[in-house]
Short mmCIF file of C-alpha atoms in Angstrom, two decimals:
data_model
loop_
_atom_site.label_atom_id
_atom_site.label_comp_id
_atom_site.label_asym_id
_atom_site.label_seq_id
_atom_site.Cartn_x
_atom_site.Cartn_y
_atom_site.Cartn_z
CA MET A 236 108.39 89.80 121.61
CA GLU A 237 111.24 92.12 120.29
CA GLU A 238 113.56 94.32 122.88
CA ILE A 239 114.99 96.72 120.17
CA ASN A 240 116.76 100.32 121.76
CA ASN A 241 119.59 102.08 120.72
CA VAL A 242 118.30 103.66 117.78
CA GLU A 243 120.00 106.38 115.58
CA VAL A 244 119.04 107.19 111.28
CA VAL A 245 122.46 108.12 109.55
CA PRO A 246 123.07 109.12 105.96
CA CYS A 247 124.08 106.73 103.93
CA THR A 248 125.83 107.01 100.93
CA GLU A 249 126.95 104.00 100.11
CA SER A 250 125.09 101.15 100.36
CA ASP A 251 125.78 97.43 99.60
CA TYR A 252 122.00 96.84 99.26
CA LEU A 253 120.17 99.68 98.06
CA LYS A 254 122.34 100.54 94.80
CA PRO A 255 120.30 102.92 92.34
CA PHE A 256 120.77 103.20 88.55
CA ARG A 257 119.63 105.62 85.54
CA VAL A 258 117.54 104.24 82.85
CA LEU A 259 118.06 106.50 79.65
CA TYR A 260 115.04 105.52 77.38
CA ASN A 261 112.31 107.50 74.67
CA GLN A 262 109.30 106.57 74.82
CA ASN A 263 107.04 107.05 71.95
CA GLY A 264 109.20 110.20 70.73
CA THR A 265 110.08 112.00 74.10
CA LYS A 266 113.96 111.36 76.32
CA LYS A 267 112.92 110.17 79.55
CA SER A 268 114.72 108.58 82.68
CA TRP A 269 114.22 106.72 85.49
CA ASP A 270 115.74 105.71 88.43
CA PHE A 271 115.59 102.22 89.34
CA MET A 272 117.48 99.45 91.44
CA ARG A 273 118.36 96.53 91.00
CA THR A 274 116.87 92.94 93.29
CA HIS A 275 116.63 89.32 92.62
CA ASP A 276 113.13 88.15 92.01
CA SER A 277 111.90 86.38 94.83
CA VAL A 278 109.24 83.52 95.87
CA SER A 279 107.32 82.99 98.58
CA VAL A 280 104.98 79.96 100.10
CA LEU A 281 101.63 79.64 101.51
CA ILE A 282 101.96 76.68 104.03
CA PHE A 283 99.42 74.85 105.24
CA ASN A 284 99.73 72.14 107.78
CA THR A 285 97.08 69.15 107.51
CA THR A 286 97.85 68.21 111.32
CA SER A 287 97.17 70.78 112.56
CA HIS A 288 94.93 72.49 110.34
CA CYS A 289 96.81 76.00 111.52
CA PHE A 290 98.50 78.24 108.14
CA VAL A 291 102.62 78.55 109.17
CA LEU A 292 103.55 82.15 108.64
CA VAL A 293 106.77 83.79 109.59
CA LYS A 294 107.15 87.02 111.90
CA GLN A 295 110.02 89.47 112.06
CA PHE A 296 110.87 93.06 112.88
CA ARG A 297 111.63 95.17 109.69
CA PRO A 298 113.36 98.42 109.95
CA ALA A 299 112.01 99.96 107.45
CA VAL A 300 108.15 98.95 108.34
CA TYR A 301 109.71 100.74 112.01
CA MET A 302 110.81 103.33 110.58
CA ASN A 303 108.36 104.34 108.58
CA GLU A 304 105.57 103.57 112.24
CA TRP A 305 108.20 106.76 113.05
CA GLU A 306 107.96 108.55 110.03
CA ARG A 307 103.70 108.58 111.02
CA THR A 308 104.21 109.07 114.63
CA LYS A 309 106.17 112.50 114.01
CA THR A 310 104.03 113.58 111.77
CA GLN A 311 101.87 112.84 114.63
CA LEU A 312 103.65 115.00 117.60
CA PRO A 313 103.79 118.40 117.06
CA GLN A 314 107.05 119.75 114.88
CA SER A 315 108.84 120.27 117.73
CA ALA A 316 111.79 119.31 115.20
CA GLU A 317 112.64 122.57 113.96
CA THR A 318 114.11 123.59 116.50
CA THR A 319 116.69 121.14 116.75
CA GLU A 320 117.47 121.21 113.38
CA LYS A 321 121.40 122.56 112.40
CA SER A 322 123.48 122.95 109.14
CA ASN A 323 125.25 119.66 108.59
CA PRO A 324 127.31 120.06 105.40
CA GLU A 325 126.93 116.11 104.18
CA ALA A 326 123.79 116.01 104.07
CA SER A 327 122.71 117.59 101.24
CA ALA A 328 119.46 116.67 100.89
CA PRO A 329 116.31 117.63 102.73
CA GLU A 330 114.75 113.76 103.68
CA SER A 331 118.62 114.11 105.18
CA GLN A 332 118.84 116.80 107.12
CA GLU A 333 115.91 116.13 108.93
CA ALA A 334 116.62 112.61 109.63
CA GLN A 335 119.98 113.32 111.27
CA SER A 336 118.50 116.12 113.23
CA ALA A 337 115.71 113.14 114.08
CA SER A 338 118.28 110.97 115.97
CA GLU A 339 120.21 113.22 117.53
CA GLY A 340 117.09 116.32 119.09
CA GLU A 341 114.86 113.86 119.40
CA SER A 342 114.64 112.18 122.77
CA SER A 343 114.71 108.03 123.03
CA SER A 344 111.21 108.21 123.98
CA GLN A 345 109.31 109.01 120.93
CA TRP A 346 111.03 106.09 119.44
CA PRO A 347 107.40 103.24 118.68
CA PRO A 348 107.68 99.89 120.73
CA ALA A 349 109.08 96.90 118.48
CA SER A 350 106.03 95.90 118.00
CA ALA A 351 105.52 98.95 115.35
CA GLY A 352 107.74 97.42 112.87
CA VAL A 353 106.55 93.25 113.23
CA THR A 354 104.85 92.32 111.12
CA TYR A 355 103.40 88.68 109.38
CA GLU A 356 104.58 87.07 106.06
CA LEU A 357 104.27 84.26 104.38
CA CYS A 358 107.64 81.51 103.48
CA ALA A 359 109.60 83.52 101.49
CA GLY A 360 113.15 84.38 99.60
CA LEU A 361 115.79 85.59 97.04
CA VAL A 362 115.89 83.58 93.78
CA ASP A 363 119.58 84.18 93.79
CA LYS A 364 120.59 80.94 93.04
CA PRO A 365 120.48 80.26 89.03
CA ASP A 366 121.16 77.04 88.77
CA LEU A 367 117.93 75.73 91.73
CA SER A 368 114.80 75.91 89.99
CA LEU A 369 111.35 78.36 91.78
CA GLU A 370 110.22 75.22 93.28
CA GLU A 371 114.00 74.56 94.96
CA ILE A 372 114.28 77.47 96.54
CA ALA A 373 110.75 77.71 97.56
CA ARG A 374 111.75 74.49 99.10
CA GLN A 375 115.03 75.09 100.63
CA GLU A 376 113.55 78.19 101.95
CA VAL A 377 110.10 76.33 104.06
CA LEU A 378 113.00 74.08 105.01
CA GLU A 379 115.33 77.57 106.74
CA GLU A 380 113.09 79.48 107.74
CA CYS A 381 109.91 77.29 108.71
CA GLY A 382 110.66 73.77 109.47
CA TYR A 383 109.44 71.38 107.13
CA ASP A 384 111.03 69.74 104.14
CA VAL A 385 108.85 69.08 101.76
CA PRO A 386 109.75 67.89 98.04
CA ALA A 387 110.04 70.60 95.41
CA SER A 388 107.56 68.78 93.56
CA LYS A 389 104.62 68.29 96.17
CA LEU A 390 105.22 72.73 95.64
CA LYS A 391 101.85 73.96 93.69
CA ARG A 392 102.50 77.11 91.58
CA ILE A 393 100.04 79.48 92.77
CA THR A 394 100.82 82.48 90.26
CA SER A 395 103.57 85.11 89.56
CA TYR A 396 102.80 88.70 89.58
CA ARG A 397 105.36 92.52 89.85
CA SER A 398 106.08 92.34 93.61
CA GLY A 399 107.31 96.12 92.44
CA VAL A 400 106.41 98.09 89.55
CA GLY A 401 108.08 101.53 90.65
CA VAL A 402 111.67 101.01 92.28
CA THR A 403 112.99 97.03 91.61
CA GLY A 404 110.21 96.03 88.97
CA ALA A 405 110.57 93.01 90.22
CA LYS A 406 108.44 89.05 89.64
CA GLN A 407 107.45 87.72 92.75
CA THR A 408 106.22 83.98 92.77
CA MET A 409 103.53 82.39 95.54
CA PHE A 410 103.62 78.90 96.22
CA TYR A 411 101.35 76.93 97.86
CA ALA A 412 102.93 73.91 100.49
CA GLU A 413 100.89 71.49 102.34
CA VAL A 414 102.76 70.12 105.03
CA SER A 415 102.27 67.45 108.13
CA ASP A 416 104.10 67.02 111.60
CA ASP A 417 105.59 64.28 110.09
CA ASN A 418 107.17 66.51 107.27
CA CYS A 419 108.71 68.78 111.21
CA VAL A 420 112.49 68.58 111.25
CA GLY A 421 113.43 71.59 112.91
CA ALA A 422 112.48 74.44 114.00
CA GLY A 423 112.67 77.00 111.48
CA GLY A 424 113.57 80.28 112.40
CA GLY A 425 115.92 81.16 109.23
CA GLU A 426 119.55 81.53 108.91
CA PRO A 427 121.35 83.35 112.24
CA ARG A 428 124.87 83.53 110.24
CA GLU A 429 122.80 85.78 107.93
CA GLY A 430 121.51 88.01 110.54
CA GLU A 431 117.56 86.33 110.31
CA LEU A 432 115.21 86.54 113.79
CA ILE A 433 112.21 84.64 112.28
CA GLU A 434 109.61 83.64 114.56
CA VAL A 435 107.72 80.94 113.29
CA VAL A 436 104.36 81.39 113.77
CA LYS A 437 100.66 79.13 113.28
CA VAL A 438 97.12 80.84 112.50
CA PRO A 439 94.55 78.65 113.19
CA LEU A 440 92.59 78.29 109.60
CA HIS A 441 88.88 78.91 111.29
CA GLU A 442 90.85 82.25 111.82
CA ALA A 443 92.54 83.15 109.03
CA MET A 444 89.63 85.20 106.99
CA THR A 445 88.97 87.69 110.73
CA PHE A 446 93.64 87.64 111.03
CA ALA A 447 93.29 88.60 107.18
CA TYR A 448 91.06 91.89 107.41
CA ASN A 449 92.49 93.66 110.95
CA GLU A 450 94.53 95.79 109.58
CA ARG A 451 96.18 95.50 112.99
CA ILE A 452 97.95 93.22 112.42
CA GLN A 453 100.64 93.92 110.58
CA LYS A 454 101.12 92.14 107.09
CA THR A 455 101.98 91.66 103.31
CA MET A 456 99.47 91.75 100.20
CA GLY A 457 100.87 88.43 100.14
CA VAL A 458 98.83 86.65 103.86
CA ILE A 459 95.86 88.69 102.82
CA PHE A 460 95.60 87.53 99.63
CA SER A 461 96.87 83.51 99.74
CA PHE A 462 94.33 83.41 102.37
CA ILE A 463 91.49 84.21 100.38
CA TRP A 464 93.53 82.17 97.27
CA PHE A 465 92.97 78.35 100.11
CA HIS A 466 89.02 79.40 101.13
CA ASN A 467 87.58 79.42 97.59
CA ASN A 468 89.95 76.39 96.12
CA MET A 469 90.35 74.17 98.48
CA SER A 470 87.77 74.79 101.00
CA PRO A 471 85.70 71.48 99.08
CA LYS A 472 89.03 69.95 101.13
CA TYR A 473 89.00 71.74 104.48
CA LYS A 474 86.39 73.91 105.76
CA ILE A 475 87.04 77.58 106.23
CA SER A 476 85.45 79.98 108.25
CA THR A 477 84.19 82.85 106.21
CA ASN A 478 82.68 84.89 109.22
CA VAL A 479 84.07 88.37 107.38
CA MET B 70 101.33 100.64 72.79
CA GLU B 71 104.68 102.22 73.35
CA GLU B 72 107.51 102.50 71.75
CA ILE B 73 110.69 102.61 73.25
CA ASN B 74 114.33 103.24 71.77
CA ASN B 75 117.71 104.71 72.73
CA VAL B 76 117.68 102.95 76.21
CA GLU B 77 120.63 103.53 77.55
CA VAL B 78 121.67 102.91 81.85
CA VAL B 79 123.90 104.87 83.68
CA PRO B 80 125.29 105.09 86.92
CA CYS B 81 122.89 107.06 89.20
CA THR B 82 125.87 108.42 92.19
CA GLU B 83 122.60 110.25 93.92
CA SER B 84 119.62 110.46 93.32
CA ASP B 85 116.46 112.04 93.61
CA TYR B 86 114.28 109.90 93.82
CA LEU B 87 116.70 106.94 95.35
CA LYS B 88 117.87 108.48 98.58
CA PRO B 89 119.16 105.00 101.14
CA PHE B 90 119.88 105.68 104.90
CA ARG B 91 120.97 103.59 107.62
CA VAL B 92 119.37 102.95 110.67
CA LEU B 93 121.58 101.31 113.32
CA TYR B 94 120.19 99.89 116.47
CA ASN B 95 119.88 97.06 118.90
CA GLN B 96 117.22 94.04 119.01
CA ASN B 97 117.55 91.08 121.54
CA GLY B 98 121.05 92.90 122.67
CA THR B 99 122.59 92.18 118.84
CA LYS B 100 124.02 95.15 117.75
CA LYS B 101 121.90 95.92 113.68
CA SER B 102 122.23 98.65 110.99
CA TRP B 103 119.33 98.00 107.69
CA ASP B 104 119.98 100.40 104.73
CA PHE B 105 116.24 101.44 103.77
CA MET B 106 114.02 103.61 102.21
CA ARG B 107 111.60 107.00 102.66
CA THR B 108 109.06 107.26 100.33
CA HIS B 109 104.78 107.48 100.96
CA ASP B 110 102.23 105.39 101.60
CA SER B 111 99.94 104.89 98.96
CA VAL B 112 97.01 104.30 98.59
CA SER B 113 95.33 101.42 95.40
CA VAL B 114 91.52 102.16 94.40
CA LEU B 115 89.57 98.55 92.48
CA ILE B 116 87.01 100.99 90.04
CA PHE B 117 84.23 98.56 88.55
CA ASN B 118 82.06 100.10 86.47
CA THR B 119 79.17 99.56 87.01
CA THR B 120 77.52 100.23 83.54
CA SER B 121 79.95 97.99 81.52
CA HIS B 122 80.10 95.47 83.93
CA CYS B 123 83.82 96.21 83.78
CA PHE B 124 86.68 96.67 86.33
CA VAL B 125 88.78 100.04 85.16
CA LEU B 126 92.62 99.01 85.00
CA VAL B 127 95.62 101.32 83.89
CA LYS B 128 97.94 99.99 82.06
CA GLN B 129 101.08 101.63 80.93
CA PHE B 130 105.60 101.47 80.96
CA ARG B 131 107.63 100.66 83.39
CA PRO B 132 111.10 101.12 83.58
CA ALA B 133 111.69 98.79 86.43
CA VAL B 134 109.66 96.42 84.86
CA TYR B 135 111.50 96.70 81.90
CA MET B 136 114.96 96.53 83.48
CA ASN B 137 113.94 93.48 85.21
CA GLU B 138 113.43 91.30 81.72
CA TRP B 139 116.65 93.05 80.59
CA GLU B 140 118.47 90.86 82.94
CA ARG B 141 116.72 88.06 82.31
CA THR B 142 117.42 87.77 78.78
CA LYS B 143 120.41 87.78 79.67
CA THR B 144 121.22 85.05 81.87
CA GLN B 145 119.74 83.07 79.03
CA LEU B 146 121.61 84.85 76.27
CA PRO B 147 125.48 83.18 75.70
CA GLN B 148 127.36 85.17 78.27
CA SER B 149 129.32 87.82 75.26
CA ALA B 150 129.37 90.93 77.74
CA GLU B 151 132.63 89.79 79.17
CA THR B 152 133.64 90.84 75.85
CA THR B 153 133.10 94.33 75.71
CA GLU B 154 133.52 94.79 79.64
CA LYS B 155 136.40 97.54 80.65
CA SER B 156 138.02 99.44 83.24
CA ASN B 157 135.68 102.86 84.89
CA PRO B 158 136.78 105.02 87.36
CA GLU B 159 133.47 106.06 88.26
CA ALA B 160 131.08 103.08 87.91
CA SER B 161 133.36 101.38 91.49
CA ALA B 162 130.20 98.23 92.06
CA PRO B 163 130.26 95.58 90.24
CA GLU B 164 126.67 95.44 89.41
CA SER B 165 127.58 99.08 87.72
CA GLN B 166 130.02 98.16 85.49
CA GLU B 167 128.24 95.90 84.62
CA ALA B 168 124.85 97.60 83.69
CA GLN B 169 127.73 99.95 82.16
CA SER B 170 129.56 98.11 80.02
CA ALA B 171 125.95 96.00 78.89
CA SER B 172 124.57 99.49 77.49
CA GLU B 173 127.66 100.90 75.25
CA GLY B 174 129.08 97.27 74.30
CA GLU B 175 125.62 95.09 73.62
CA SER B 176 123.61 96.06 70.95
CA SER B 177 119.44 98.20 70.59
CA SER B 178 118.84 94.15 68.91
CA GLN B 179 119.31 92.85 72.91
CA TRP B 180 117.06 95.05 74.25
CA PRO B 181 113.63 93.31 74.75
CA PRO B 182 110.27 94.88 72.80
CA ALA B 183 108.64 97.35 74.77
CA SER B 184 106.00 95.53 75.93
CA ALA B 185 108.61 93.37 78.67
CA GLY B 186 108.06 96.74 80.60
CA VAL B 187 104.14 96.51 80.41
CA THR B 188 102.02 96.60 83.33
CA TYR B 189 98.59 96.40 84.65
CA GLU B 190 98.03 97.90 87.47
CA LEU B 191 95.02 99.08 89.64
CA CYS B 192 94.87 103.21 89.53
CA ALA B 193 97.23 104.26 92.13
CA GLY B 194 98.88 107.39 93.70
CA LEU B 195 100.72 108.61 96.62
CA VAL B 196 99.40 109.51 99.68
CA ASP B 197 101.68 113.56 100.04
CA LYS B 198 99.15 115.60 100.61
CA PRO B 199 99.40 115.76 104.73
CA ASP B 200 95.48 117.71 104.49
CA LEU B 201 93.77 115.27 102.35
CA SER B 202 91.99 111.90 104.22
CA LEU B 203 92.91 108.15 102.12
CA GLU B 204 89.36 108.63 100.52
CA GLU B 205 90.50 111.53 98.63
CA ILE B 206 93.42 111.30 98.02
CA ALA B 207 91.65 108.42 96.36
CA ARG B 208 89.40 109.71 95.07
CA GLN B 209 91.45 112.06 93.27
CA GLU B 210 93.60 109.50 91.39
CA VAL B 211 90.38 108.04 90.39
CA LEU B 212 90.17 111.07 88.79
CA GLU B 213 93.12 111.88 87.21
CA GLU B 214 93.54 108.38 86.33
CA CYS B 215 90.76 107.07 85.39
CA GLY B 216 88.27 110.59 84.04
CA TYR B 217 85.68 108.74 86.94
CA ASP B 218 84.06 111.65 89.08
CA VAL B 219 83.06 109.75 92.62
CA PRO B 220 82.73 111.31 95.90
CA ALA B 221 85.34 109.97 98.13
CA SER B 222 82.06 109.48 100.65
CA LYS B 223 81.53 106.30 98.33
CA LEU B 224 84.86 104.74 98.44
CA LYS B 225 84.71 101.68 100.93
CA ARG B 226 87.66 100.45 101.96
CA ILE B 227 88.76 96.87 101.81
CA THR B 228 91.60 97.00 103.82
CA SER B 229 95.57 98.16 104.27
CA TYR B 230 99.09 96.41 104.12
CA ARG B 231 102.14 96.39 103.80
CA SER B 232 103.32 96.98 100.11
CA GLY B 233 107.00 96.46 101.07
CA VAL B 234 108.75 95.10 103.70
CA GLY B 235 112.22 95.15 103.15
CA VAL B 236 112.87 98.72 101.64
CA THR B 237 110.07 100.79 102.21
CA GLY B 238 108.11 99.21 104.21
CA ALA B 239 105.29 101.33 102.92
CA LYS B 240 101.56 101.41 103.43
CA GLN B 241 99.13 100.48 101.22
CA THR B 242 95.57 101.06 101.46
CA MET B 243 92.71 99.37 98.87
CA PHE B 244 89.67 100.90 98.76
CA TYR B 245 86.46 100.11 95.73
CA ALA B 246 84.80 102.51 94.09
CA GLU B 247 81.47 101.72 92.37
CA VAL B 248 81.10 104.28 89.42
CA SER B 249 79.04 104.44 86.26
CA ASP B 250 79.09 105.78 82.54
CA ASP B 251 77.66 109.08 84.72
CA ASN B 252 80.90 109.53 86.36
CA CYS B 253 82.63 109.99 82.79
CA VAL B 254 84.05 113.20 82.85
CA GLY B 255 87.09 113.28 80.88
CA ALA B 256 89.91 110.56 79.32
CA GLY B 257 92.19 110.26 82.19
CA GLY B 258 95.76 109.14 81.60
CA GLY B 259 97.75 110.90 84.84
CA GLU B 260 99.17 113.99 84.63
CA PRO B 261 101.16 114.60 81.90
CA ARG B 262 103.59 117.31 83.70
CA GLU B 263 104.47 114.77 86.11
CA GLY B 264 105.77 112.04 83.23
CA GLU B 265 102.82 109.90 83.66
CA LEU B 266 102.02 107.87 80.47
CA ILE B 267 99.06 106.40 81.33
CA GLU B 268 96.23 103.89 79.13
CA VAL B 269 92.76 103.48 81.34
CA VAL B 270 91.60 99.40 80.08
CA LYS B 271 88.66 97.86 81.42
CA VAL B 272 88.56 94.25 81.97
CA PRO B 273 84.63 92.42 81.54
CA LEU B 274 83.64 90.68 84.62
CA HIS B 275 83.49 87.23 82.86
CA GLU B 276 87.02 87.47 81.96
CA ALA B 277 88.47 88.94 85.23
CA MET B 278 89.05 85.67 86.92
CA THR B 279 90.81 83.90 83.76
CA PHE B 280 92.98 87.71 83.43
CA ALA B 281 94.10 87.21 87.19
CA TYR B 282 95.09 83.42 86.81
CA ASN B 283 96.74 84.54 83.18
CA GLU B 284 100.72 84.73 84.16
CA ARG B 285 101.19 86.05 80.37
CA ILE B 286 99.84 89.19 81.48
CA GLN B 287 101.76 91.04 84.11
CA LYS B 288 100.37 92.71 86.87
CA THR B 289 100.67 93.98 90.54
CA MET B 290 99.49 91.50 92.74
CA GLY B 291 96.71 93.87 93.98
CA VAL B 292 95.59 93.36 90.97
CA ILE B 293 95.14 89.80 91.28
CA PHE B 294 93.80 89.76 95.14
CA SER B 295 91.10 92.76 94.10
CA PHE B 296 89.37 90.54 91.59
CA ILE B 297 88.94 87.99 94.11
CA TRP B 298 87.93 89.99 96.84
CA PHE B 299 85.33 91.79 94.28
CA HIS B 300 84.39 87.91 93.83
CA ASN B 301 83.78 86.63 97.31
CA ASN B 302 82.37 90.03 98.51
CA MET B 303 80.32 91.32 95.54
CA SER B 304 79.45 87.63 93.63
CA PRO B 305 75.77 87.90 94.99
CA LYS B 306 75.38 91.34 93.52
CA TYR B 307 77.69 91.17 89.84
CA LYS B 308 77.34 87.20 88.37
CA ILE B 309 81.13 87.03 87.97
CA SER B 310 82.35 83.94 85.46
CA THR B 311 84.70 81.24 87.37
CA ASN B 312 86.25 79.67 85.58
CA VAL B 313 89.58 78.91 87.22
#
């Protein structure tokens, strides 16, 4: 699908996106501190196309997943990185040195294929527009990412939960949207201006449970959970295979 | 449960825990960059006690969740923070200034109660011991956090997925552990030396689905997903209420 090359890891002394904060507090009389990051809450949407009896997911290259896989490859390779290690006054942290030397000293053939960073996810987006309801934000994401125009009133709230507890503490609310081919008004694919390169993919209903539990297909827990939620709650309406 | 006070947010110019990196790459010929953080993969464990027919969860105060709730409270309050804003040369980012002025200028009565930061989660831990299998690491977490001693061979792998796709890209593997009161060898509660203050809580099987979908109870998606997984896969063995 994607062609990824010229990969390079550099130190990141200041990020516009990742800004750590520190909170100091007393817990039951003991002084503690915790480093966290502020981020927006989010919405995710399980989309089911009633014309084709398919779930509609988004598939994209995720640099953070790619880098995680790269680390895994490294730890499985013979430890040759030490021979390329060198002093770098700008990178004081051990991890920073390691990434730096790896990008400089290792050959590009050690980078995994692009597919290592490609994940299947629910249509989703950040709650960054204070004037809009969660349903309205979810509606916009369904339109922008997947090309279906459905009224916000037709979005069914499934539930909400903490999407991160250690670093961000953010809350995600999950919705269910039933669409038909008649609602399809565009190709989706996200906002190219925002750098989004999203592929819309369909998972047939009868393959959904096999897809959900196939660990070779990289996905979020939201995909697995929502497919099972559908199975449990919509099965009186739509038949679903349970060959798992 | 918890008493939280003397809360203060300070800028965090360098964190031992949150270290941003930047990856530069070409995607289909277009130069792109992404800021990410390296973290360990993790394991989580759904624990079911066959003596009491209860799920065993951990409950703890999560500073990042607390801060997320504090932000929510702020946006719902009248905007009084502007009057306390002042120049701070050390905090150049707008977000940093905002957090700084909030902690200095707002009264402690505006901090939410400690319960706003308390979440229910599966027993879980980081994969930070290269010599141990995922099952062994999961086994240790079950013992340390929840006090049950079960052999690693009795842990059943449920599935794996990406626990973060934007920032960390980390992978989580979920297990199922069946325990009995006979396996209970301690109180659990985590490692106080590592600053863990974990409360072990039991959710009776017949209340599990109501618990899972009760949005007033803060929890991770792992709790919801694993309860439903149990319902679908263990219900021939154990009866579970489906009053949702």
